[in-house]
Amino acid sequence: MDHRLIGADNAGLPGAELAALRESLVEQRDFRLAQLAQLAGPGEAAPSGAASRREVQVALRASARMVLADVEAAIERMDNGSYGVCRRCGHAIALPRLVIVPQARYCAPCHRTREVGR
């Protein structure tokens, strides 16, 4: 896989920080893929707990797929140069926020606004 940073300036993030964020995203992607593979395996629950275990596995798979999609979208934004740019206001997402949530699509103020609107 080509890990060159292409396109726009990825919100002006320095190369070292961008590389570290990419590494974090790749690790998250690998973890979620492994998690999904493990959850796809046969369950070992006793018959009395099989239904509830299946429900938990369905919820875990859905959550892992959602996070995986967010992580892959963030890697794609890095590749096209739009990583670190808020999808709502167009301003740069602060580096500390990206360190905590590397797949963030919104800056903190826009994220709060979206959460209040739900």
Coordinates of C-alpha atoms in Angstrom, one line a residue:
M1 CA 0.0 0.0 0.0
D2 CA 1.3 3.5 -0.9
H3 CA 1.5 5.7 2.2
R4 CA 2.5 8.9 0.4
L5 CA 0.7 12.0 1.6
I6 CA -0.8 13.5 -1.5
G7 CA -3.3 16.2 -2.4
A8 CA -3.9 19.3 -0.3
D9 CA -2.0 20.1 2.8
N10 CA -3.9 18.0 5.3
A11 CA -4.8 21.1 7.4
G12 CA -1.1 22.1 7.5
L13 CA -0.2 19.2 9.8
P14 CA 3.5 18.6 10.1
G15 CA 4.7 15.5 8.4
A16 CA 5.9 13.8 11.6
E17 CA 2.5 14.3 13.3
L18 CA 0.7 13.2 10.2
A19 CA 2.8 10.0 10.0
A20 CA 2.1 9.2 13.7
L21 CA -1.6 9.8 13.2
R22 CA -1.6 7.5 10.1
E23 CA 0.2 4.8 12.2
S24 CA -2.5 5.1 14.9
L25 CA -5.2 4.8 12.3
V26 CA -3.6 1.8 10.6
E27 CA -3.2 0.1 14.0
Q28 CA -6.9 0.8 14.7
R29 CA -7.9 -0.6 11.3
D30 CA -5.9 -3.8 11.9
F31 CA -7.4 -4.2 15.4
R32 CA -10.9 -3.8 14.1
L33 CA -10.3 -6.3 11.2
A34 CA -8.9 -8.8 13.7
Q35 CA -11.9 -8.2 16.0
L36 CA -14.4 -8.7 13.2
A37 CA -12.6 -11.9 12.2
Q38 CA -12.7 -13.2 15.8
L39 CA -16.4 -12.3 16.1
A40 CA -17.2 -14.1 12.9
G41 CA -16.0 -17.4 14.4
P42 CA -18.4 -19.9 16.0
G43 CA -19.6 -19.0 19.5
E44 CA -18.7 -21.2 22.5
A45 CA -21.6 -20.2 24.7
A46 CA -23.7 -22.8 26.5
P47 CA -27.3 -23.2 25.0
S48 CA -28.8 -21.2 27.9
G49 CA -26.7 -18.2 27.2
A50 CA -26.4 -18.6 23.4
A51 CA -29.1 -16.0 22.5
S52 CA -27.7 -13.3 24.7
R53 CA -24.2 -14.0 23.5
R54 CA -25.3 -13.7 19.9
E55 CA -27.0 -10.4 20.7
V56 CA -23.8 -9.1 22.2
Q57 CA -21.7 -10.3 19.2
V58 CA -24.1 -8.7 16.8
A59 CA -23.8 -5.4 18.7
L60 CA -20.0 -5.7 18.8
R61 CA -19.7 -6.5 15.1
A62 CA -21.9 -3.5 14.3
S63 CA -19.7 -1.2 16.5
A64 CA -16.5 -2.6 15.0
R65 CA -17.7 -2.1 11.4
M66 CA -18.8 1.5 12.2
V67 CA -15.4 2.4 13.7
L68 CA -13.6 0.6 10.9
A69 CA -15.5 2.6 8.3
D70 CA -14.6 5.9 10.2
V71 CA -10.9 4.8 10.4
E72 CA -10.8 3.9 6.7
A73 CA -12.5 7.2 5.8
A74 CA -9.8 9.1 7.8
I75 CA -7.0 7.2 6.0
E76 CA -8.7 8.1 2.7
R77 CA -8.8 11.8 3.7
M78 CA -5.1 11.6 4.5
D79 CA -4.5 10.2 1.0
N80 CA -6.6 12.9 -0.7
G81 CA -5.2 15.8 1.4
S82 CA -8.4 16.7 3.3
Y83 CA -7.5 15.1 6.6
G84 CA -7.7 17.4 9.6
V85 CA -10.2 19.7 8.0
C86 CA -13.6 20.0 9.7
R87 CA -16.4 18.8 7.4
R88 CA -18.8 21.4 8.8
C89 CA -16.9 24.7 9.1
G90 CA -13.8 23.9 6.9
H91 CA -11.3 25.0 9.6
A92 CA -8.4 22.9 10.8
I93 CA -9.2 20.3 13.5
A94 CA -6.8 20.9 16.4
L95 CA -3.9 18.5 16.7
P96 CA -4.7 17.5 20.3
R97 CA -8.2 16.4 19.2
L98 CA -6.8 14.4 16.3
V99 CA -4.3 12.7 18.7
I100 CA -7.2 11.6 20.9
V101 CA -9.7 10.9 18.0
P102 CA -7.6 10.4 14.9
Q103 CA -10.6 9.6 12.8
A104 CA -12.4 12.9 13.8
R105 CA -14.4 14.5 11.0
Y106 CA -15.3 17.7 12.9
C107 CA -13.5 20.2 15.1
A108 CA -14.5 20.3 18.7
P109 CA -17.0 23.2 18.5
C110 CA -18.7 21.7 15.4
H111 CA -18.8 18.3 17.1
R112 CA -20.5 19.8 20.1
T113 CA -23.0 21.6 17.9
R114 CA -23.8 18.4 16.1
E115 CA -24.3 16.5 19.4
V116 CA -26.6 19.1 20.8
G117 CA -28.7 19.0 17.5
R118 CA -29.3 15.3 17.9

